[in-house]
GROMACS .gro file of C-alpha atoms in nm:
model
  512
    1MET     CA    1   5.588   5.144  -2.998
    2LYS     CA    2   5.211   5.157  -3.031
    3ILE     CA    3   5.040   5.469  -3.167
    4LYS     CA    4   4.852   5.505  -2.838
    5SER     CA    5   5.181   5.513  -2.647
    6LEU     CA    6   5.318   5.779  -2.880
    7TYR     CA    7   5.003   5.985  -2.830
    8MET     CA    8   5.047   5.966  -2.453
    9LEU     CA    9   5.408   6.082  -2.485
   10ILE     CA   10   5.297   6.378  -2.695
   11VAL     CA   11   5.031   6.470  -2.441
   12ALA     CA   12   5.286   6.440  -2.159
   13PHE     CA   13   5.523   6.673  -2.341
   14ILE     CA   14   5.245   6.921  -2.411
   15ILE     CA   15   5.152   6.925  -2.042
   16GLY     CA   16   5.515   7.002  -1.968
   17VAL     CA   17   5.522   7.308  -2.194
   18THR     CA   18   5.174   7.453  -2.178
   19GLY     CA   19   5.248   7.615  -1.845
   20CYS     CA   20   5.445   7.855  -2.063
   21ASP     CA   21   5.315   8.069  -2.345
   22MET     CA   22   5.376   7.864  -2.656
   23GLU     CA   23   5.307   8.158  -2.884
   24VAL     CA   24   5.667   8.257  -2.852
   25VAL     CA   25   5.916   8.094  -3.091
   26PRO     CA   26   5.807   8.138  -3.357
   27SER     CA   27   5.523   8.387  -3.317
   28ASP     CA   28   5.272   8.156  -3.487
   29ALA     CA   29   5.333   7.858  -3.254
   30LEU     CA   30   5.018   7.686  -3.136
   31THR     CA   31   4.895   7.621  -2.785
   32GLY     CA   32   4.885   7.271  -2.643
   33THR     CA   33   4.509   7.248  -2.700
   34GLN     CA   34   4.554   7.340  -3.065
   35ILE     CA   35   4.824   7.078  -3.106
   36THR     CA   36   4.595   6.801  -2.986
   37SER     CA   37   4.309   6.916  -3.208
   38THR     CA   38   4.498   6.976  -3.534
   39SER     CA   39   4.556   6.707  -3.794
   40ASP     CA   40   4.922   6.801  -3.822
   41GLY     CA   41   5.075   6.863  -3.481
   42LEU     CA   42   5.440   6.800  -3.572
   43PRO     CA   43   5.535   7.163  -3.652
   44SER     CA   44   5.372   7.278  -3.330
   45LEU     CA   45   5.541   7.004  -3.130
   46VAL     CA   46   5.882   7.104  -3.265
   47ASN     CA   47   5.799   7.471  -3.202
   48GLY     CA   48   5.728   7.377  -2.842
   49GLY     CA   49   6.090   7.267  -2.813
   50TYR     CA   50   6.208   7.611  -2.917
   51ALA     CA   51   5.961   7.767  -2.672
   52LEU     CA   52   6.138   7.594  -2.383
   53PHE     CA   53   6.447   7.807  -2.445
   54LYS     CA   54   6.267   8.117  -2.323
   55ASP     CA   55   5.967   8.019  -2.113
   56PHE     CA   56   5.939   8.014  -1.735
   57PRO     CA   57   5.938   7.646  -1.629
   58ASP     CA   58   5.806   7.752  -1.287
   59PRO     CA   59   5.604   8.074  -1.257
   60ASP     CA   60   5.722   8.105  -0.896
   61GLU     CA   61   6.090   8.104  -0.997
   62THR     CA   62   6.101   8.356  -1.281
   63ASN     CA   63   6.481   8.389  -1.269
   64ASN     CA   64   6.525   8.025  -1.362
   65TRP     CA   65   6.455   8.004  -1.733
   66TYR     CA   66   6.683   7.840  -1.986
   67LEU     CA   67   6.856   8.127  -2.167
   68ARG     CA   68   6.915   8.330  -1.853
   69GLN     CA   69   7.087   8.032  -1.694
   70TYR     CA   70   7.264   7.939  -2.017
   71PHE     CA   71   7.447   8.270  -2.035
   72GLN     CA   72   7.496   8.318  -1.660
   73LEU     CA   73   7.625   7.968  -1.583
   74ILE     CA   74   7.879   8.011  -1.863
   75ASP     CA   75   7.982   8.375  -1.868
   76PHE     CA   76   7.965   8.447  -1.497
   77ALA     CA   77   8.209   8.158  -1.451
   78GLY     CA   78   8.469   8.313  -1.683
   79ASP     CA   79   8.681   8.626  -1.681
   80ASP     CA   80   8.477   8.858  -1.904
   81ILE     CA   81   8.220   8.972  -1.645
   82VAL     CA   82   8.279   9.107  -1.295
   83CYS     CA   83   8.030   9.087  -1.008
   84GLY     CA   84   7.965   9.402  -0.804
   85TYR     CA   85   7.701   9.267  -0.569
   86LYS     CA   86   7.658   8.940  -0.381
   87SER     CA   87   7.300   8.878  -0.486
   88GLU     CA   88   7.053   8.650  -0.309
   89ASP     CA   89   7.000   8.504  -0.656
   90ASP     CA   90   7.190   8.177  -0.699
   91LEU     CA   91   7.372   8.334  -0.995
   92THR     CA   92   7.653   8.428  -0.753
   93ASN     CA   93   7.765   8.065  -0.735
   94SER     CA   94   7.871   8.087  -1.100
   95PHE     CA   95   8.127   8.351  -1.001
   96ARG     CA   96   8.228   8.179  -0.677
   97TYR     CA   97   8.352   7.832  -0.757
   98ASN     CA   98   8.371   7.733  -0.390
   99ASP     CA   99   8.005   7.826  -0.329
  100ARG     CA  100   7.863   7.582  -0.582
  101SER     CA  101   7.647   7.297  -0.461
  102SER     CA  102   7.408   7.050  -0.618
  103GLU     CA  103   7.113   7.215  -0.441
  104LYS     CA  104   7.141   7.551  -0.622
  105SER     CA  105   6.819   7.633  -0.802
  106ASN     CA  106   6.980   7.765  -1.120
  107ILE     CA  107   7.185   7.448  -1.163
  108ASN     CA  108   6.880   7.227  -1.111
  109SER     CA  109   6.659   7.435  -1.339
  110PHE     CA  110   6.904   7.442  -1.629
  111TRP     CA  111   6.956   7.066  -1.614
  112GLU     CA  112   6.583   6.994  -1.600
  113VAL     CA  113   6.485   7.224  -1.886
  114SER     CA  114   6.770   7.085  -2.096
  115TYR     CA  115   6.627   6.737  -2.058
  116LYS     CA  116   6.277   6.864  -2.134
  117ILE     CA  117   6.413   6.997  -2.464
  118ILE     CA  118   6.580   6.661  -2.529
  119TYR     CA  119   6.264   6.469  -2.439
  120GLY     CA  120   6.047   6.690  -2.659
  121ALA     CA  121   6.291   6.641  -2.945
  122ASN     CA  122   6.272   6.264  -2.905
  123VAL     CA  123   5.892   6.276  -2.907
  124SER     CA  124   5.906   6.487  -3.224
  125ILE     CA  125   6.141   6.237  -3.390
  126GLU     CA  126   5.904   5.952  -3.305
  127MET     CA  127   5.610   6.149  -3.444
  128ALA     CA  128   5.800   6.232  -3.763
  129ASP     CA  129   5.881   5.864  -3.812
  130ARG     CA  130   5.508   5.791  -3.802
  131LYS     CA  131   5.419   6.067  -4.047
  132GLY     CA  132   5.626   5.974  -4.348
  133ASN     CA  133   5.907   6.099  -4.568
  134ASP     CA  134   5.805   6.430  -4.724
  135VAL     CA  135   6.041   6.731  -4.735
  136LEU     CA  136   5.876   6.927  -4.453
  137THR     CA  137   5.848   6.626  -4.221
  138ASN     CA  138   6.213   6.541  -4.277
  139HIS     CA  139   6.313   6.899  -4.211
  140LEU     CA  140   6.117   6.908  -3.886
  141LYS     CA  141   6.271   6.578  -3.783
  142GLY     CA  142   6.611   6.730  -3.857
  143GLU     CA  143   6.528   7.029  -3.637
  144ALA     CA  144   6.438   6.790  -3.356
  145TYR     CA  145   6.773   6.612  -3.388
  146PHE     CA  146   6.944   6.952  -3.384
  147LEU     CA  147   6.764   7.060  -3.066
  148ARG     CA  148   6.852   6.730  -2.900
  149ALA     CA  149   7.219   6.775  -2.991
  150PHE     CA  150   7.234   7.140  -2.886
  151ALA     CA  151   7.080   7.076  -2.543
  152THR     CA  152   7.296   6.769  -2.482
  153HIS     CA  153   7.613   6.954  -2.581
  154ALA     CA  154   7.528   7.244  -2.350
  155VAL     CA  155   7.481   7.024  -2.042
  156THR     CA  156   7.795   6.829  -2.133
  157ARG     CA  157   8.007   7.142  -2.147
  158LEU     CA  158   7.886   7.253  -1.805
  159PHE     CA  159   7.849   6.925  -1.616
  160ALA     CA  160   8.139   6.718  -1.754
  161LYS     CA  161   8.508   6.764  -1.809
  162HIS     CA  162   8.630   6.895  -2.143
  163TYR     CA  163   8.691   6.630  -2.405
  164SER     CA  164   9.043   6.501  -2.452
  165GLN     CA  165   9.196   6.161  -2.515
  166ALA     CA  166   9.286   6.145  -2.147
  167ASN     CA  167   8.927   6.229  -2.047
  168ALA     CA  168   8.744   6.019  -2.306
  169SER     CA  169   8.639   5.753  -2.055
  170GLU     CA  170   8.538   6.006  -1.788
  171PRO     CA  171   8.166   6.057  -1.717
  172GLY     CA  172   7.975   6.263  -1.968
  173VAL     CA  173   7.599   6.308  -1.923
  174ILE     CA  174   7.287   6.095  -1.940
  175LEU     CA  175   7.197   6.012  -2.299
  176ARG     CA  176   6.830   5.987  -2.383
  177GLU     CA  177   6.805   5.783  -2.701
  178ASP     CA  178   6.432   5.801  -2.771
  179ALA     CA  179   6.097   5.905  -2.629
  180LEU     CA  180   6.067   5.592  -2.411
  181ASP     CA  181   6.414   5.633  -2.260
  182THR     CA  182   6.303   5.804  -1.937
  183GLN     CA  183   6.407   5.567  -1.658
  184PRO     CA  184   6.701   5.616  -1.416
  185LYS     CA  185   7.020   5.577  -1.612
  186ALA     CA  186   7.394   5.612  -1.566
  187ARG     CA  187   7.605   5.878  -1.730
  188ALA     CA  188   7.766   5.779  -2.058
  189THR     CA  189   8.138   5.832  -2.106
  190LEU     CA  190   8.256   6.151  -2.272
  191GLU     CA  191   8.344   5.949  -2.581
  192GLU     CA  192   7.993   5.806  -2.599
  193THR     CA  193   7.842   6.148  -2.528
  194TYR     CA  194   8.027   6.317  -2.813
  195ASP     CA  195   7.943   6.031  -3.048
  196TYR     CA  196   7.574   6.084  -2.960
  197ILE     CA  197   7.591   6.461  -3.014
  198ILE     CA  198   7.778   6.431  -3.343
  199GLY     CA  199   7.552   6.151  -3.462
  200SER     CA  200   7.244   6.360  -3.383
  201LEU     CA  201   7.385   6.658  -3.574
  202LYS     CA  202   7.478   6.448  -3.874
  203SER     CA  203   7.124   6.307  -3.875
  204ALA     CA  204   6.991   6.662  -3.856
  205ALA     CA  205   7.204   6.778  -4.148
  206SER     CA  206   7.114   6.475  -4.361
  207LEU     CA  207   6.741   6.529  -4.309
  208MET     CA  208   6.729   6.902  -4.378
  209SER     CA  209   6.749   7.031  -4.732
  210GLU     CA  210   6.981   7.314  -4.833
  211GLU     CA  211   6.666   7.460  -4.985
  212ILE     CA  212   6.493   7.553  -4.660
  213PRO     CA  213   6.115   7.498  -4.674
  214ALA     CA  214   5.926   7.827  -4.689
  215GLU     CA  215   5.754   7.748  -4.359
  216ARG     CA  216   6.089   7.721  -4.174
  217GLN     CA  217   6.290   8.013  -4.310
  218SER     CA  218   6.285   8.218  -3.990
  219LYS     CA  219   6.622   8.261  -3.813
  220GLY     CA  220   6.443   8.112  -3.513
  221TYR     CA  221   6.441   7.768  -3.673
  222ALA     CA  222   6.742   7.542  -3.712
  223SER     CA  223   6.858   7.451  -4.061
  224LYS     CA  224   7.118   7.231  -4.226
  225TYR     CA  225   7.354   7.527  -4.190
  226SER     CA  226   7.283   7.545  -3.816
  227ALA     CA  227   7.378   7.178  -3.787
  228TRP     CA  228   7.701   7.239  -3.979
  229ALA     CA  229   7.785   7.543  -3.766
  230LEU     CA  230   7.722   7.352  -3.444
  231LEU     CA  231   7.931   7.062  -3.574
  232SER     CA  232   8.221   7.305  -3.618
  233ARG     CA  233   8.180   7.400  -3.251
  234VAL     CA  234   8.144   7.043  -3.126
  235TYR     CA  235   8.441   6.915  -3.324
  236LEU     CA  236   8.648   7.207  -3.189
  237ASP     CA  237   8.563   7.096  -2.836
  238LYS     CA  238   8.661   6.742  -2.933
  239GLY     CA  239   8.992   6.851  -3.088
  240ASP     CA  240   8.906   6.710  -3.432
  241TYR     CA  241   9.045   7.003  -3.628
  242GLN     CA  242   9.005   6.865  -3.979
  243ASN     CA  243   8.632   6.825  -3.923
  244VAL     CA  244   8.612   7.175  -3.773
  245ILE     CA  245   8.757   7.311  -4.096
  246ALA     CA  246   8.536   7.091  -4.314
  247TYR     CA  247   8.209   7.196  -4.150
  248ALA     CA  248   8.313   7.560  -4.120
  249ASP     CA  249   8.395   7.552  -4.492
  250SER     CA  250   8.047   7.414  -4.562
  251VAL     CA  251   7.886   7.710  -4.386
  252VAL     CA  252   8.116   7.977  -4.529
  253ASN     CA  253   8.108   7.840  -4.883
  254SER     CA  254   7.730   7.812  -4.883
  255GLU     CA  255   7.720   8.193  -4.911
  256MET     CA  256   7.397   8.186  -4.713
  257TYR     CA  257   7.546   8.422  -4.454
  258SER     CA  258   7.768   8.728  -4.448
  259LEU     CA  259   7.940   8.920  -4.172
  260GLU     CA  260   7.794   9.247  -4.060
  261SER     CA  261   8.011   9.533  -4.181
  262ALA     CA  262   8.182   9.769  -3.941
  263ASP     CA  263   7.923  10.032  -4.034
  264SER     CA  264   7.629   9.809  -3.943
  265TYR     CA  265   7.778   9.613  -3.652
  266ALA     CA  266   7.659   9.858  -3.388
  267ASP     CA  267   7.301   9.764  -3.477
  268TYR     CA  268   7.361   9.392  -3.521
  269PHE     CA  269   7.225   9.255  -3.195
  270VAL     CA  270   6.907   9.462  -3.196
  271ASN     CA  271   6.839   9.334  -3.549
  272ALA     CA  272   6.971   8.980  -3.502
  273LYS     CA  273   6.645   8.819  -3.615
  274ASN     CA  274   6.692   8.963  -3.965
  275SER     CA  275   7.069   8.981  -3.998
  276ASP     CA  276   7.261   8.792  -4.266
  277GLU     CA  277   7.524   8.709  -4.003
  278THR     CA  278   7.280   8.519  -3.781
  279ILE     CA  279   7.262   8.146  -3.839
  280TRP     CA  280   7.029   8.070  -3.547
  281CYS     CA  281   6.883   8.286  -3.275
  282ILE     CA  282   6.594   8.269  -3.029
  283PRO     CA  283   6.351   8.539  -3.152
  284PHE     CA  284   6.181   8.743  -2.884
  285LEU     CA  285   5.873   8.957  -2.927
  286THR     CA  286   5.774   9.247  -2.703
  287ILE     CA  287   5.536   9.017  -2.515
  288ASP     CA  288   5.833   8.790  -2.436
  289ASP     CA  289   6.030   9.063  -2.257
  290LYS     CA  290   6.150   8.916  -1.925
  291LEU     CA  291   6.219   9.260  -1.776
  292THR     CA  292   6.392   9.220  -1.436
  293ALA     CA  293   6.452   8.850  -1.509
  294SER     CA  294   6.598   8.908  -1.856
  295VAL     CA  295   6.946   8.813  -1.973
  296ALA     CA  296   7.029   9.185  -1.982
  297SER     CA  297   6.897   9.273  -1.638
  298MET     CA  298   7.215   9.203  -1.443
  299ILE     CA  299   7.468   9.350  -1.688
  300TYR     CA  300   7.292   9.665  -1.812
  301ASN     CA  301   7.179   9.981  -1.635
  302GLY     CA  302   6.854  10.074  -1.810
  303ASP     CA  303   6.491  10.036  -1.705
  304ASN     CA  304   6.415   9.709  -1.523
  305CYS     CA  305   6.788   9.638  -1.485
  306TRP     CA  306   6.975   9.562  -1.165
  307GLY     CA  307   7.312   9.667  -1.310
  308GLU     CA  308   7.513   9.449  -1.072
  309GLU     CA  309   7.764   9.309  -1.322
  310GLY     CA  310   7.974   9.456  -1.601
  311ALA     CA  311   8.266   9.391  -1.835
  312SER     CA  312   8.583   9.296  -1.649
  313LEU     CA  313   8.899   9.503  -1.657
  314SER     CA  314   9.073   9.194  -1.792
  315LEU     CA  315   8.853   9.192  -2.101
  316LEU     CA  316   8.879   9.569  -2.147
  317LYS     CA  317   9.257   9.541  -2.145
  318ASP     CA  318   9.248   9.281  -2.423
  319MET     CA  319   9.014   9.508  -2.620
  320GLY     CA  320   9.264   9.794  -2.603
  321PHE     CA  321   9.120  10.005  -2.322
  322GLY     CA  322   9.265  10.357  -2.342
  323SER     CA  323   9.406  10.309  -2.693
  324ASP     CA  324   9.287  10.415  -3.038
  325LEU     CA  325   9.097  10.088  -3.058
  326GLN     CA  326   8.825  10.240  -2.841
  327ASN     CA  327   8.748  10.472  -3.130
  328VAL     CA  328   8.817  10.228  -3.414
  329ASP     CA  329   8.687   9.887  -3.303
  330GLN     CA  330   8.308   9.884  -3.328
  331ARG     CA  331   8.283   9.608  -3.069
  332TRP     CA  332   8.325   9.882  -2.809
  333GLN     CA  333   7.971   9.989  -2.903
  334TYR     CA  334   7.843   9.715  -2.672
  335ILE     CA  335   8.036   9.827  -2.364
  336ASP     CA  336   7.972  10.163  -2.202
  337ALA     CA  337   8.327  10.271  -2.124
  338GLN     CA  338   8.230  10.637  -2.076
  339ASN     CA  339   7.977  10.602  -1.794
  340PRO     CA  340   8.076  10.321  -1.560
  341GLY     CA  341   7.877  10.252  -1.248
  342LEU     CA  342   8.032  10.196  -0.907
  343LYS     CA  343   7.893   9.932  -0.675
  344ASN     CA  344   8.071   9.805  -0.365
  345GLY     CA  345   8.404   9.933  -0.486
  346VAL     CA  346   8.371   9.768  -0.826
  347LEU     CA  347   8.370   9.973  -1.148
  348LEU     CA  348   8.098   9.833  -1.371
  349TYR     CA  349   8.123   9.888  -1.746
  350PHE     CA  350   7.772   9.800  -1.856
  351ILE     CA  351   7.704   9.561  -2.144
  352SER     CA  352   7.433   9.612  -2.408
  353LYS     CA  353   7.453   9.299  -2.628
  354PHE     CA  354   7.119   9.181  -2.488
  355SER     CA  355   6.945   9.519  -2.482
  356ASN     CA  356   6.756   9.777  -2.687
  357GLN     CA  357   6.557   9.562  -2.927
  358ASP     CA  358   6.229   9.750  -2.984
  359ASN     CA  359   6.365  10.025  -2.756
  360SER     CA  360   6.356   9.803  -2.446
  361SER     CA  361   6.655   9.784  -2.214
  362THR     CA  362   6.582   9.420  -2.142
  363LEU     CA  363   6.480   9.284  -2.481
  364SER     CA  364   6.689   9.105  -2.743
  365SER     CA  365   6.680   8.792  -2.956
  366PRO     CA  366   6.986   8.606  -2.825
  367VAL     CA  367   7.218   8.481  -3.097
  368MET     CA  368   7.310   8.116  -3.053
  369LEU     CA  369   7.508   8.062  -3.376
  370ARG     CA  370   7.654   8.322  -3.610
  371LEU     CA  371   7.901   8.338  -3.894
  372ALA     CA  372   8.173   8.516  -3.696
  373GLU     CA  373   8.196   8.220  -3.459
  374VAL     CA  374   8.228   7.979  -3.752
  375TYR     CA  375   8.524   8.177  -3.888
  376LEU     CA  376   8.684   8.178  -3.544
  377ASN     CA  377   8.622   7.806  -3.493
  378ARG     CA  378   8.809   7.749  -3.816
  379ALA     CA  379   9.083   7.994  -3.715
  380GLU     CA  380   9.143   7.803  -3.391
  381ALA     CA  381   9.157   7.474  -3.581
  382TYR     CA  382   9.410   7.621  -3.826
  383ALA     CA  383   9.615   7.754  -3.533
  384GLN     CA  384   9.619   7.413  -3.365
  385LEU     CA  385   9.739   7.259  -3.692
  386GLY     CA  386  10.014   7.520  -3.732
  387GLN     CA  387   9.856   7.676  -4.041
  388ILE     CA  388   9.945   8.029  -3.941
  389GLU     CA  389   9.847   8.220  -4.257
  390ASN     CA  390   9.505   8.054  -4.273
  391ALA     CA  391   9.438   8.124  -3.906
  392ILE     CA  392   9.532   8.490  -3.940
  393ASP     CA  393   9.330   8.527  -4.260
  394ASP     CA  394   9.019   8.421  -4.068
  395VAL     CA  395   9.098   8.651  -3.777
  396ASN     CA  396   9.153   8.940  -4.017
  397MET     CA  397   8.825   8.864  -4.192
  398ILE     CA  398   8.653   8.943  -3.863
  399ARG     CA  399   8.864   9.250  -3.791
  400GLU     CA  400   8.809   9.397  -4.138
  401ASN     CA  401   8.439   9.398  -4.060
  402ARG     CA  402   8.473   9.551  -3.715
  403MET     CA  403   8.718   9.840  -3.766
  404ILE     CA  404   8.655  10.194  -3.885
  405PRO     CA  405   9.007  10.348  -3.884
  406GLY     CA  406   8.899  10.706  -3.961
  407GLU     CA  407   9.163  10.952  -3.849
  408TYR     CA  408   9.351  10.686  -3.650
  409GLY     CA  409   9.530  10.519  -3.940
  410THR     CA  410   9.460  10.274  -4.221
  411MET     CA  411   9.290   9.935  -4.206
  412SER     CA  412   9.626   9.758  -4.227
  413ASP     CA  413   9.724   9.920  -3.897
  414PHE     CA  414   9.446   9.725  -3.727
  415LEU     CA  415   9.493   9.391  -3.901
  416TYR     CA  416   9.749   9.128  -3.810
  417ASP     CA  417  10.055   9.076  -4.029
  418VAL     CA  418  10.238   8.747  -3.971
  419GLY     CA  419  10.581   8.891  -4.043
  420ARG     CA  420  10.539   9.236  -3.890
  421ASP     CA  421  10.377   9.101  -3.574
  422ASN     CA  422  10.612   8.804  -3.545
  423ILE     CA  423  10.330   8.550  -3.536
  424THR     CA  424  10.460   8.196  -3.514
  425THR     CA  425  10.329   7.848  -3.441
  426THR     CA  426  10.411   7.921  -3.078
  427ASN     CA  427  10.187   8.226  -3.037
  428VAL     CA  428   9.925   8.206  -3.314
  429LEU     CA  429   9.676   8.029  -3.086
  430ASN     CA  430   9.702   8.317  -2.839
  431VAL     CA  431   9.616   8.561  -3.118
  432VAL     CA  432   9.310   8.358  -3.214
  433LEU     CA  433   9.190   8.314  -2.855
  434LYS     CA  434   9.223   8.687  -2.793
  435GLU     CA  435   9.013   8.759  -3.101
  436ARG     CA  436   8.754   8.502  -2.992
  437ARG     CA  437   8.737   8.668  -2.653
  438ILE     CA  438   8.678   9.013  -2.801
  439GLU     CA  439   8.435   8.911  -3.075
  440LEU     CA  440   8.228   8.657  -2.882
  441ALA     CA  441   8.230   8.824  -2.539
  442PHE     CA  442   7.918   8.758  -2.327
  443GLU     CA  443   7.778   8.509  -2.582
  444GLY     CA  444   7.859   8.189  -2.392
  445HIS     CA  445   8.203   8.097  -2.527
  446ARG     CA  446   8.488   8.221  -2.309
  447LEU     CA  447   8.464   7.960  -2.032
  448PHE     CA  448   8.490   7.680  -2.286
  449ASP     CA  449   8.781   7.843  -2.467
  450ILE     CA  450   8.962   7.829  -2.131
  451LYS     CA  451   8.858   7.471  -2.049
  452ARG     CA  452   8.920   7.335  -2.399
  453ASN     CA  453   9.271   7.476  -2.418
  454GLU     CA  454   9.354   7.377  -2.059
  455LEU     CA  455   9.427   7.732  -1.949
  456PRO     CA  456   9.402   7.873  -1.597
  457LEU     CA  457   9.129   8.121  -1.511
  458GLU     CA  458   9.288   8.446  -1.392
  459ARG     CA  459   9.061   8.709  -1.237
  460ASN     CA  460   9.301   8.959  -1.083
  461TYR     CA  461   9.044   9.234  -1.029
  462TRP     CA  462   8.811   9.325  -0.745
  463GLY     CA  463   8.464   9.178  -0.727
  464TYR     CA  464   8.250   8.915  -0.562
  465HIS     CA  465   8.416   8.633  -0.753
  466LEU     CA  466   8.671   8.664  -0.473
  467ASP     CA  467   8.568   8.444  -0.183
  468ASN     CA  468   8.651   8.700   0.086
  469TYR     CA  469   8.558   9.024  -0.089
  470ASN     CA  470   8.367   9.258   0.141
  471GLY     CA  471   8.301   9.548  -0.095
  472ILE     CA  472   8.618   9.744  -0.011
  473PRO     CA  473   8.919   9.718  -0.244
  474THR     CA  474   9.243   9.745  -0.049
  475SER     CA  475   9.490   9.796  -0.337
  476SER     CA  476   9.503   9.837  -0.712
  477GLU     CA  477   9.468   9.459  -0.764
  478PRO     CA  478   9.385   9.176  -0.525
  479GLY     CA  479   9.665   8.952  -0.656
  480LEU     CA  480   9.632   8.603  -0.797
  481ASP     CA  481   9.680   8.451  -0.451
  482ALA     CA  482   9.347   8.601  -0.337
  483PRO     CA  483   9.093   8.316  -0.292
  484GLY     CA  484   8.891   8.292  -0.612
  485ALA     CA  485   9.128   8.498  -0.827
  486PHE     CA  486   9.306   8.200  -0.978
  487ILE     CA  487   9.158   7.866  -1.084
  488PRO     CA  488   9.428   7.633  -1.217
  489ALA     CA  489   9.395   7.464  -1.555
  490ASN     CA  490   9.195   7.140  -1.537
  491ASP     CA  491   9.070   7.222  -1.188
  492PRO     CA  492   8.769   6.996  -1.112
  493ARG     CA  493   8.575   7.304  -1.000
  494PHE     CA  494   8.534   7.406  -1.365
  495VAL     CA  495   8.266   7.135  -1.376
  496TYR     CA  496   7.930   7.214  -1.217
  497PRO     CA  497   7.788   6.962  -0.968
  498ILE     CA  498   7.523   6.721  -1.090
  499PRO     CA  499   7.192   6.867  -0.963
  500SER     CA  500   7.046   6.734  -0.640
  501ARG     CA  501   6.708   6.657  -0.797
  502GLU     CA  502   6.873   6.424  -1.046
  503LEU     CA  503   7.079   6.259  -0.774
  504SER     CA  504   6.772   6.207  -0.557
  505THR     CA  505   6.571   6.031  -0.829
  506ASN     CA  506   6.846   5.851  -1.017
  507ASN     CA  507   7.070   5.631  -0.805
  508LEU     CA  508   7.271   5.531  -1.113
  509VAL     CA  509   7.418   5.879  -1.162
  510VAL     CA  510   7.773   5.939  -1.041
  511PRO     CA  511   7.807   6.290  -0.889
  512ASN     CA  512   8.090   6.525  -0.983
   0.00000   0.00000   0.00000
């Protein structure tokens, strides 16, 4: 490709992101004009890719920005969050599987911004190839490969079936190989898609040094460790358990990260940018606060919050609602069990994982990868391989750092014991999945735990996930035969429809 062509691609990408404030992630990112006038635009170009995670792609549609849709499309489709109001916002279609359509604005927006991130990453890779082979350039190139892999994996999880040997030849997503790959194109198979994601992450890890350059040491930048952590997630989705363990080991054994203690966990998410548990987050500043369009706005009840969703009774039951665990397990700090709201007959237990940074109800720096997930990825892999003791050791590592027994017993009372608790190869996976649900609630994992393990989605509680709910509960529970309460394992509705804008411009794409 000629240098002039590369320059035009860079300008095109800049035009695509300068409608947003590029002084966002990180705080010293440059504007588009500065990129074109500086002698070294690569760091700023890569930073623009991070900016797309939290900028408004359309100032007239402020609800449709990447991270808001990332968490809502995933978590509103699971069983951890209940809906107490049928909003005019398209977010309701995540709860109501039968209401989904390719025209929904949130579905279209998430797809489009994902491919902008991928395109920007490809432009950055091309630019890095032109620059040379120094440590910083290689690291930036590695970050670009990481961003490409992350965005591709996210759209794959939402818009394709889960990976399995039976599904390997099913449609995955469109793979964009380089900055010139922009024409209408068919969807790759799931096998090809996962090969592309894994290949991108391996390239990222090989390019980035374990000694992170001083310029890129913010938690807002990807690193070799981020690539390893994401590989543990991707291989878990693929069912390659030995590689899950290998990459999780690489992160854990690096000793670059440590779990928050039970004493500090209550302050973890407001301090995520500086925590030793965080592997990668999207740092927000006060000027980035999305207020009524924030991730927190629908699930919290503070200033600028709608407070229309909350933690489901199903999740609260798994967390030990009404037991000593409410006083012992510090993960209850992020659910207000004492002051629930009531909206349209639905009790709403408000969620604060995305709130209270810099004393704002709607501000946080969303955590995308953290050490606790890596331990739990490894625990699930061990469980699938029948390595019971190893799986429970990883689960207990999390629990030891989340429990303050106090007057309610000793730590051993709140840890699993294989013999005492009769944990076998038959039920160890259930133990791990329960711990994943509790630890990673609201962070974009539960839906995929259900899909990956071919489990049904059971939502036997009142709320607007039910197709016919009118705001008036008629009994203690609606029953699993209520429309929308039960989605069978492997139901095709777990997969979101391919967006209408893609279908209208790309006649090679097969719809879901």
